Amino acid sequence: MTALADLLRRRIAATGPLTLADYMADCLLHPDHGYYATRDPFGAAGDFTTAPEISQMFGELLGLCLAQAWLDQGAPAPFTLTELGPGRGTLMADLLRATRAVPGFHTAARVTLVEASATLRGIQRRTLGDHPVTWADTVEALPDAPLFLIANEFFDALPIRQFTRHMNGWAETVVGLDGDRLTLGRTPPAPLAALDHRLSDTAPGEIVEICPAAAPIMGRIGGLIARHGGAALVIDYGGWHSRGDTFQALQDHRPTDPLAAPGHADLTAHVDFEPLARAAAPARASRMIEQGALLQRLGIDQRAARLAQSLTGAAQESHLAAHRRLTDRAEMGSLFKALAVYPPHLPPPPGFDA
Ligand code: SAH
């Protein structure tokens, strides 16, 4: 039994079942026992692998996309260059290396990483070497300035609430106790104003999820971009008006029971891009596009061919496999989607459609 499981059991016994959001928040970010607070979960030795850990091309191409958007807006200086949930810092390192030759970009950039985990902040510091960087706890702390931002697999880590549709209301999935064991249950159905708009596109028995923290975060980002200029690129797995049970746990690269070992498995849910796009107003949101298509529009095939020329044998094989993994529709290419947020009256960043 984990220490966190024990804490959660006592909390449920004292105050009743927890929403999935409360459960996820403790499992991921509890300061002493939370998943991200206690480890480096990435890579072959960890629990899961993300696009920047698969290939340097991911951070390079998205970095150049942001830099081009910055040039197209007249190279505002200074500006905030932000990543949400930077993990090991690999994406930001690749982005900074790829944009070194963009005149004025580094001098004008104030790099601010939004990261909740002290452990991961330490790893990001090491990855980024002596590049000047500051950290923020939340997007509320970002300054009133032009904002160029990237978030890969950040929104999927935010806590969700999950509801099952009934005739005229919604039953919420909760974590309760069966004797000593954590177990999933449902509240009695009741109307919920936040889901009124889903009554028309769902039928009884269907499941929908909402991510209460996502809209305020996107609202802050959209507000800064509309007022001061900038662009935000959001990449994650999910869809548009998603439905169904997407709450999942990964441990050692395999799906596992999300209740089995709280604090020891990564918990995520698919991202619904529709409310994210809506929350960006008064900034504009691009159309949602598949990751594979976006990377191809940004030139990944040419970049991959260039890099392949300088590699041989196993290194070349693994480089080609990484290219496929990022772009192939059977791999990450279509499961992962991208959305850009940009100022009203301007075209979207390169690769995105209005
Ligand atoms: N972007 C990275 C890591 C994704 S994992 C990559 O692509 O490899 C999710 C990251 O978000 C981790 O760094 C985690 O610590 C951070 N995180 C999760 N919830 C957060 C929150 N509420 N506030 C700030 N950071 C958070």
CSV table of C-alpha atoms and ligand atoms in Angstrom, one decimal:
chain,number,residue,atom,x,y,z
A,1,MET,CA,0.0,0.0,0.0
A,2,THR,CA,1.4,3.4,-0.9
A,3,ALA,CA,1.6,6.3,1.6
A,4,LEU,CA,-0.7,8.3,-0.7
A,5,ALA,CA,-3.3,5.4,-0.9
A,6,ASP,CA,-3.4,5.5,2.8
A,7,LEU,CA,-3.9,9.3,2.9
A,8,LEU,CA,-6.7,9.1,0.3
A,9,ARG,CA,-8.4,6.3,2.1
A,10,ARG,CA,-8.5,8.3,5.3
A,11,ARG,CA,-9.7,11.3,3.5
A,12,ILE,CA,-12.6,9.4,1.8
A,13,ALA,CA,-13.5,7.8,5.1
A,14,ALA,CA,-13.7,11.2,6.7
A,15,THR,CA,-15.4,13.4,4.0
A,16,GLY,CA,-16.8,11.0,1.4
A,17,PRO,CA,-15.9,10.0,-2.2
A,18,LEU,CA,-13.6,12.2,-4.3
A,19,THR,CA,-14.2,13.5,-7.8
A,20,LEU,CA,-11.7,12.2,-10.4
A,21,ALA,CA,-10.3,15.7,-10.5
A,22,ASP,CA,-9.5,15.7,-6.8
A,23,TYR,CA,-8.0,12.2,-7.1
A,24,MET,CA,-5.9,13.1,-10.1
A,25,ALA,CA,-4.6,16.3,-8.5
A,26,ASP,CA,-3.3,14.4,-5.5
A,27,CYS,CA,-1.9,11.5,-7.5
A,28,LEU,CA,0.0,13.8,-9.9
A,29,LEU,CA,1.1,16.8,-7.8
A,30,HIS,CA,0.9,16.0,-4.1
A,31,PRO,CA,4.0,17.8,-2.9
A,32,ASP,CA,5.4,14.7,-1.0
A,33,HIS,CA,3.8,11.7,-2.8
A,34,GLY,CA,2.6,13.0,-6.2
A,35,TYR,CA,3.8,11.3,-9.4
A,36,TYR,CA,5.5,14.3,-10.9
A,37,ALA,CA,6.7,15.6,-7.6
A,38,THR,CA,8.8,12.4,-6.9
A,39,ARG,CA,10.4,11.3,-10.1
A,40,ASP,CA,11.6,11.7,-13.7
A,41,PRO,CA,8.9,9.7,-15.5
A,42,PHE,CA,10.2,10.1,-19.1
A,43,GLY,CA,12.0,7.9,-21.6
A,44,ALA,CA,12.8,4.2,-22.0
A,45,ALA,CA,13.5,3.7,-18.2
A,46,GLY,CA,10.4,5.7,-17.2
A,47,ASP,CA,6.7,5.2,-17.7
A,48,PHE,CA,6.1,7.0,-21.0
A,49,THR,CA,7.9,8.7,-23.8
A,50,THR,CA,6.8,12.1,-25.3
A,51,ALA,CA,7.5,13.6,-28.8
A,52,PRO,CA,10.5,15.8,-27.8
A,53,GLU,CA,12.1,12.7,-26.2
A,54,ILE,CA,11.6,10.8,-29.4
A,55,SER,CA,13.3,13.2,-31.7
A,56,GLN,CA,15.0,16.6,-31.7
A,57,MET,CA,13.1,17.5,-34.8
A,58,PHE,CA,9.9,18.0,-32.8
A,59,GLY,CA,11.3,20.9,-30.8
A,60,GLU,CA,13.3,22.3,-33.7
A,61,LEU,CA,10.3,22.6,-36.1
A,62,LEU,CA,7.9,24.0,-33.5
A,63,GLY,CA,10.5,26.4,-32.3
A,64,LEU,CA,11.0,27.7,-35.8
A,65,CYS,CA,7.3,28.0,-36.2
A,66,LEU,CA,7.1,30.2,-33.1
A,67,ALA,CA,10.1,32.2,-34.2
A,68,GLN,CA,8.5,32.8,-37.6
A,69,ALA,CA,5.3,34.0,-36.0
A,70,TRP,CA,7.5,36.4,-33.9
A,71,LEU,CA,9.2,37.7,-37.0
A,72,ASP,CA,5.8,38.1,-38.8
A,73,GLN,CA,4.5,40.2,-35.9
A,74,GLY,CA,7.5,42.6,-36.2
A,75,ALA,CA,9.9,40.9,-33.8
A,76,PRO,CA,8.5,42.5,-30.6
A,77,ALA,CA,11.1,42.9,-27.8
A,78,PRO,CA,11.1,42.0,-25.0
A,79,PHE,CA,8.7,39.0,-25.2
A,80,THR,CA,8.0,36.1,-22.9
A,81,LEU,CA,9.0,32.6,-24.3
A,82,THR,CA,7.1,30.1,-22.3
A,83,GLU,CA,6.6,26.4,-22.1
A,84,LEU,CA,3.9,24.8,-20.0
A,85,GLY,CA,4.9,21.6,-18.2
A,86,PRO,CA,8.4,21.3,-19.8
A,87,GLY,CA,9.2,17.8,-18.4
A,88,ARG,CA,12.9,17.2,-18.8
A,89,GLY,CA,13.4,20.5,-20.7
A,90,THR,CA,14.2,18.7,-23.9
A,91,LEU,CA,11.7,20.6,-26.1
A,92,MET,CA,12.9,24.0,-24.9
A,93,ALA,CA,16.5,23.0,-25.4
A,94,ASP,CA,15.8,21.9,-29.0
A,95,LEU,CA,13.7,25.1,-29.6
A,96,LEU,CA,16.5,27.3,-28.3
A,97,ARG,CA,19.2,25.6,-30.4
A,98,ALA,CA,17.1,25.8,-33.6
A,99,THR,CA,16.3,29.5,-33.1
A,100,ARG,CA,19.9,30.6,-32.3
A,101,ALA,CA,20.3,32.0,-35.8
A,102,VAL,CA,17.0,34.0,-35.8
A,103,PRO,CA,18.3,37.5,-35.5
A,104,GLY,CA,17.3,39.1,-32.2
A,105,PHE,CA,15.1,36.2,-31.0
A,106,HIS,CA,17.3,35.1,-28.1
A,107,THR,CA,18.1,38.6,-26.9
A,108,ALA,CA,14.5,39.5,-26.8
A,109,ALA,CA,13.2,36.3,-25.2
A,110,ARG,CA,12.5,36.1,-21.5
A,111,VAL,CA,12.3,32.3,-21.0
A,112,THR,CA,9.7,31.4,-18.4
A,113,LEU,CA,8.8,27.8,-17.6
A,114,VAL,CA,5.5,27.0,-15.9
A,115,GLU,CA,6.3,23.9,-13.9
A,116,ALA,CA,4.7,22.5,-10.7
A,117,SER,CA,7.3,19.9,-9.8
A,118,ALA,CA,10.4,20.9,-8.0
A,119,THR,CA,12.1,17.7,-9.1
A,120,LEU,CA,11.4,18.4,-12.7
A,121,ARG,CA,12.5,22.1,-12.3
A,122,GLY,CA,15.9,20.7,-11.2
A,123,ILE,CA,16.1,18.5,-14.3
A,124,GLN,CA,15.1,21.4,-16.6
A,125,ARG,CA,17.8,23.5,-15.1
A,126,ARG,CA,20.4,20.9,-15.9
A,127,THR,CA,19.1,20.4,-19.5
A,128,LEU,CA,19.1,24.1,-20.3
A,129,GLY,CA,22.7,24.6,-18.9
A,130,ASP,CA,23.4,28.2,-18.4
A,131,HIS,CA,20.6,29.7,-20.5
A,132,PRO,CA,18.8,32.3,-18.4
A,133,VAL,CA,15.5,30.9,-17.3
A,134,THR,CA,12.9,31.7,-14.7
A,135,TRP,CA,10.1,29.5,-13.4
A,136,ALA,CA,6.5,30.3,-12.6
A,137,ASP,CA,3.9,28.2,-10.7
A,138,THR,CA,1.0,29.2,-13.0
A,139,VAL,CA,0.2,31.2,-16.1
A,140,GLU,CA,-1.2,34.0,-13.8
A,141,ALA,CA,2.4,34.9,-13.0
A,142,LEU,CA,3.3,35.6,-16.7
A,143,PRO,CA,4.0,39.3,-17.3
A,144,ASP,CA,1.9,41.7,-19.4
A,145,ALA,CA,4.0,41.3,-22.6
A,146,PRO,CA,3.9,39.6,-25.9
A,147,LEU,CA,3.7,35.8,-25.3
A,148,PHE,CA,5.1,33.1,-27.5
A,149,LEU,CA,4.2,29.8,-25.8
A,150,ILE,CA,4.3,26.0,-26.4
A,151,ALA,CA,2.6,23.2,-24.4
A,152,ASN,CA,3.1,19.6,-25.4
A,153,GLU,CA,1.3,17.0,-23.3
A,154,PHE,CA,0.5,19.5,-20.6
A,155,PHE,CA,-3.3,19.8,-20.8
A,156,ASP,CA,-3.7,16.0,-20.7
A,157,ALA,CA,-2.1,16.0,-17.2
A,158,LEU,CA,-4.7,18.4,-15.8
A,159,PRO,CA,-7.4,16.9,-13.6
A,160,ILE,CA,-10.7,16.0,-15.2
A,161,ARG,CA,-14.2,15.3,-14.0
A,162,GLN,CA,-16.2,12.5,-15.7
A,163,PHE,CA,-20.0,12.2,-16.1
A,164,THR,CA,-22.3,9.6,-17.5
A,165,ARG,CA,-25.4,10.9,-19.3
A,166,HIS,CA,-28.8,10.0,-18.0
A,167,MET,CA,-32.2,11.1,-19.3
A,168,ASN,CA,-32.1,14.6,-17.8
A,169,GLY,CA,-28.9,14.8,-15.9
A,170,TRP,CA,-25.4,13.5,-15.2
A,171,ALA,CA,-23.9,11.0,-12.8
A,172,GLU,CA,-20.4,11.8,-11.8
A,173,THR,CA,-17.6,9.2,-11.5
A,174,VAL,CA,-16.1,9.3,-8.0
A,175,VAL,CA,-13.4,7.4,-6.1
A,176,GLY,CA,-14.9,5.8,-3.0
A,177,LEU,CA,-14.0,2.9,-0.6
A,178,ASP,CA,-15.1,-0.7,-0.7
A,179,GLY,CA,-13.8,-1.9,2.7
A,180,ASP,CA,-10.1,-1.0,2.5
A,181,ARG,CA,-10.0,-0.8,-1.3
A,182,LEU,CA,-10.3,2.3,-3.5
A,183,THR,CA,-13.1,1.8,-6.0
A,184,LEU,CA,-14.9,3.7,-8.7
A,185,GLY,CA,-18.6,4.7,-8.1
A,186,ARG,CA,-21.1,7.1,-9.5
A,187,THR,CA,-23.2,9.8,-7.8
A,188,PRO,CA,-27.0,9.9,-8.4
A,189,PRO,CA,-27.8,11.7,-11.7
A,190,ALA,CA,-28.4,15.5,-11.4
A,191,PRO,CA,-28.6,18.4,-13.9
A,192,LEU,CA,-25.3,20.3,-14.4
A,193,ALA,CA,-25.3,23.7,-16.0
A,194,ALA,CA,-21.7,23.2,-17.3
A,195,LEU,CA,-22.9,20.3,-19.4
A,196,ASP,CA,-26.2,21.6,-20.7
A,197,HIS,CA,-24.7,22.2,-24.1
A,198,ARG,CA,-23.8,18.4,-24.3
A,199,LEU,CA,-27.4,17.3,-23.9
A,200,SER,CA,-27.9,17.8,-27.6
A,201,ASP,CA,-25.0,15.7,-28.9
A,202,THR,CA,-25.0,12.8,-26.4
A,203,ALA,CA,-27.4,10.0,-25.6
A,204,PRO,CA,-28.2,8.3,-22.2
A,205,GLY,CA,-25.3,6.0,-21.2
A,206,GLU,CA,-22.6,8.1,-23.0
A,207,ILE,CA,-19.7,9.5,-21.0
A,208,VAL,CA,-18.2,13.0,-21.3
A,209,GLU,CA,-15.3,14.5,-19.4
A,210,ILE,CA,-14.6,18.1,-18.5
A,211,CYS,CA,-11.3,19.7,-17.5
A,212,PRO,CA,-12.2,22.6,-15.2
A,213,ALA,CA,-8.6,24.0,-15.0
A,214,ALA,CA,-8.1,24.1,-18.8
A,215,ALA,CA,-10.3,27.1,-19.7
A,216,PRO,CA,-8.9,29.5,-17.1
A,217,ILE,CA,-5.4,28.7,-18.2
A,218,MET,CA,-6.3,29.2,-21.9
A,219,GLY,CA,-8.2,32.3,-21.0
A,220,ARG,CA,-5.1,33.9,-19.5
A,221,ILE,CA,-3.0,32.9,-22.5
A,222,GLY,CA,-5.6,34.2,-25.0
A,223,GLY,CA,-6.0,37.5,-23.1
A,224,LEU,CA,-2.2,38.2,-23.1
A,225,ILE,CA,-1.9,37.3,-26.8
A,226,ALA,CA,-4.9,39.4,-27.8
A,227,ARG,CA,-3.6,42.4,-25.8
A,228,HIS,CA,0.1,42.2,-26.4
A,229,GLY,CA,0.6,39.9,-29.4
A,230,GLY,CA,2.2,36.5,-29.5
A,231,ALA,CA,1.2,32.9,-30.4
A,232,ALA,CA,0.5,29.7,-28.5
A,233,LEU,CA,1.0,26.2,-29.8
A,234,VAL,CA,-0.8,23.4,-28.0
A,235,ILE,CA,-0.1,19.7,-28.9
A,236,ASP,CA,-1.8,16.8,-27.2
A,237,TYR,CA,-3.8,13.7,-27.7
A,238,GLY,CA,-7.5,14.2,-27.9
A,239,GLY,CA,-10.1,15.5,-30.3
A,240,TRP,CA,-12.9,17.9,-30.8
A,241,HIS,CA,-15.9,17.6,-28.5
A,242,SER,CA,-14.5,14.3,-27.3
A,243,ARG,CA,-16.7,11.7,-25.6
A,244,GLY,CA,-16.1,8.4,-23.9
A,245,ASP,CA,-14.0,7.3,-20.9
A,246,THR,CA,-10.4,8.4,-21.6
A,247,PHE,CA,-9.2,8.4,-18.0
A,248,GLN,CA,-6.1,6.3,-18.1
A,249,ALA,CA,-3.0,5.2,-16.1
A,250,LEU,CA,0.4,4.3,-17.6
A,251,GLN,CA,3.2,2.6,-15.7
A,252,ASP,CA,6.3,1.2,-17.3
A,253,HIS,CA,4.9,2.0,-20.8
A,254,ARG,CA,1.8,-0.2,-20.1
A,255,PRO,CA,-1.8,0.7,-19.2
A,256,THR,CA,-2.6,-0.1,-15.6
A,257,ASP,CA,-5.5,0.3,-13.2
A,258,PRO,CA,-5.7,4.0,-12.2
A,259,LEU,CA,-6.6,3.1,-8.7
A,260,ALA,CA,-4.0,0.4,-8.1
A,261,ALA,CA,-1.0,2.5,-6.9
A,262,PRO,CA,-1.9,6.2,-6.4
A,263,GLY,CA,1.2,8.4,-7.0
A,264,HIS,CA,3.1,5.7,-8.9
A,265,ALA,CA,1.4,5.7,-12.3
A,266,ASP,CA,0.9,8.6,-14.7
A,267,LEU,CA,-2.7,9.6,-15.0
A,268,THR,CA,-4.1,11.4,-18.0
A,269,ALA,CA,-7.2,12.0,-20.0
A,270,HIS,CA,-7.7,13.0,-23.7
A,271,VAL,CA,-7.8,16.7,-24.3
A,272,ASP,CA,-11.0,18.2,-25.6
A,273,PHE,CA,-9.8,21.0,-28.0
A,274,GLU,CA,-13.2,22.6,-28.5
A,275,PRO,CA,-13.5,24.3,-25.0
A,276,LEU,CA,-9.8,25.2,-25.3
A,277,ALA,CA,-10.4,27.0,-28.5
A,278,ARG,CA,-13.4,28.7,-27.1
A,279,ALA,CA,-11.6,29.8,-24.0
A,280,ALA,CA,-8.8,31.5,-26.1
A,281,ALA,CA,-11.2,34.5,-27.0
A,282,PRO,CA,-10.6,37.3,-27.6
A,283,ALA,CA,-7.5,35.8,-29.2
A,284,ARG,CA,-8.3,33.6,-32.2
A,285,ALA,CA,-7.9,29.8,-32.4
A,286,SER,CA,-6.8,28.0,-35.5
A,287,ARG,CA,-8.4,24.9,-36.8
A,288,MET,CA,-7.3,21.7,-35.0
A,289,ILE,CA,-4.8,19.8,-37.1
A,290,GLU,CA,-3.2,16.4,-36.8
A,291,GLN,CA,0.4,16.4,-35.5
A,292,GLY,CA,1.7,14.4,-38.4
A,293,ALA,CA,0.2,16.9,-40.9
A,294,LEU,CA,1.5,19.9,-39.0
A,295,LEU,CA,5.0,18.5,-38.8
A,296,GLN,CA,4.9,17.7,-42.5
A,297,ARG,CA,3.8,21.2,-43.3
A,298,LEU,CA,6.7,22.5,-41.2
A,299,GLY,CA,9.2,20.5,-43.2
A,300,ILE,CA,9.9,17.4,-41.1
A,301,ASP,CA,10.4,15.2,-44.2
A,302,GLN,CA,13.2,17.4,-45.5
A,303,ARG,CA,14.7,17.9,-42.1
A,304,ALA,CA,14.6,14.1,-41.5
A,305,ALA,CA,16.3,13.4,-44.8
A,306,ARG,CA,19.0,16.0,-44.0
A,307,LEU,CA,19.7,14.5,-40.6
A,308,ALA,CA,19.7,10.9,-42.1
A,309,GLN,CA,22.6,11.8,-44.4
A,310,SER,CA,24.9,12.3,-41.5
A,311,LEU,CA,23.9,9.0,-39.8
A,312,THR,CA,24.7,5.4,-40.5
A,313,GLY,CA,23.7,2.0,-39.2
A,314,ALA,CA,21.6,1.7,-36.0
A,315,ALA,CA,21.6,5.5,-35.5
A,316,GLN,CA,20.1,6.0,-38.9
A,317,GLU,CA,17.6,3.3,-38.3
A,318,SER,CA,16.4,4.8,-35.1
A,319,HIS,CA,16.3,8.3,-36.6
A,320,LEU,CA,14.0,7.0,-39.4
A,321,ALA,CA,11.8,5.1,-36.8
A,322,ALA,CA,11.5,8.3,-34.8
A,323,HIS,CA,10.4,10.2,-37.9
A,324,ARG,CA,7.7,7.6,-38.5
A,325,ARG,CA,6.6,7.5,-34.9
A,326,LEU,CA,6.0,11.3,-34.9
A,327,THR,CA,4.2,11.5,-38.2
A,328,ASP,CA,2.6,8.1,-39.2
A,329,ARG,CA,-1.1,8.0,-38.8
A,330,ALA,CA,-0.8,4.5,-37.2
A,331,GLU,CA,1.5,5.9,-34.6
A,332,MET,CA,1.4,9.5,-33.1
A,333,GLY,CA,0.6,11.2,-36.3
A,334,SER,CA,-3.2,11.4,-36.0
A,335,LEU,CA,-3.9,10.6,-32.3
A,336,PHE,CA,-2.1,13.8,-31.4
A,337,LYS,CA,-3.6,17.1,-32.5
A,338,ALA,CA,-2.4,20.7,-32.5
A,339,LEU,CA,-4.1,24.0,-32.1
A,340,ALA,CA,-2.6,27.5,-32.4
A,341,VAL,CA,-3.8,30.7,-30.7
A,342,TYR,CA,-2.9,34.0,-32.2
A,343,PRO,CA,-4.0,37.7,-32.3
A,344,PRO,CA,-7.2,38.7,-33.9
A,345,HIS,CA,-6.8,40.2,-37.4
A,346,LEU,CA,-3.6,38.3,-38.1
A,347,PRO,CA,-3.0,35.0,-40.0
A,348,PRO,CA,-2.3,31.9,-37.9
A,349,PRO,CA,1.3,30.7,-37.4
A,350,PRO,CA,3.0,28.7,-40.2
A,351,GLY,CA,1.5,25.3,-40.7
A,352,PHE,CA,-1.9,26.1,-39.2
A,353,ASP,CA,-5.2,27.0,-41.0
A,354,ALA,CA,-7.5,29.8,-39.9
B,1,SAH,N1,6.1,18.7,-22.2
B,1,SAH,C1,6.9,17.6,-21.7
B,1,SAH,C2,6.3,16.9,-20.4
B,1,SAH,C3,4.9,16.5,-20.4
B,1,SAH,S1,4.4,15.7,-18.9
B,1,SAH,C4,7.2,16.6,-22.8
B,1,SAH,O1,6.6,16.8,-23.9
B,1,SAH,O2,8.0,15.8,-22.6
B,1,SAH,C5,3.6,17.0,-18.0
B,1,SAH,C6,4.4,18.1,-17.5
B,1,SAH,O3,3.5,19.0,-16.9
B,1,SAH,C7,5.4,17.7,-16.4
B,1,SAH,O4,6.5,18.6,-16.5
B,1,SAH,C8,4.5,18.0,-15.1
B,1,SAH,O5,5.3,18.2,-13.9
B,1,SAH,C9,3.8,19.3,-15.5
B,1,SAH,N2,2.6,19.6,-14.9
B,1,SAH,C10,1.5,18.8,-14.7
B,1,SAH,N3,0.5,19.5,-14.1
B,1,SAH,C11,0.9,20.8,-13.9
B,1,SAH,C12,0.3,21.9,-13.4
B,1,SAH,N4,-0.9,21.9,-12.9
B,1,SAH,N5,1.1,23.1,-13.3
B,1,SAH,C13,2.3,23.1,-13.8
B,1,SAH,N6,2.9,22.0,-14.4
B,1,SAH,C14,2.3,20.9,-14.4
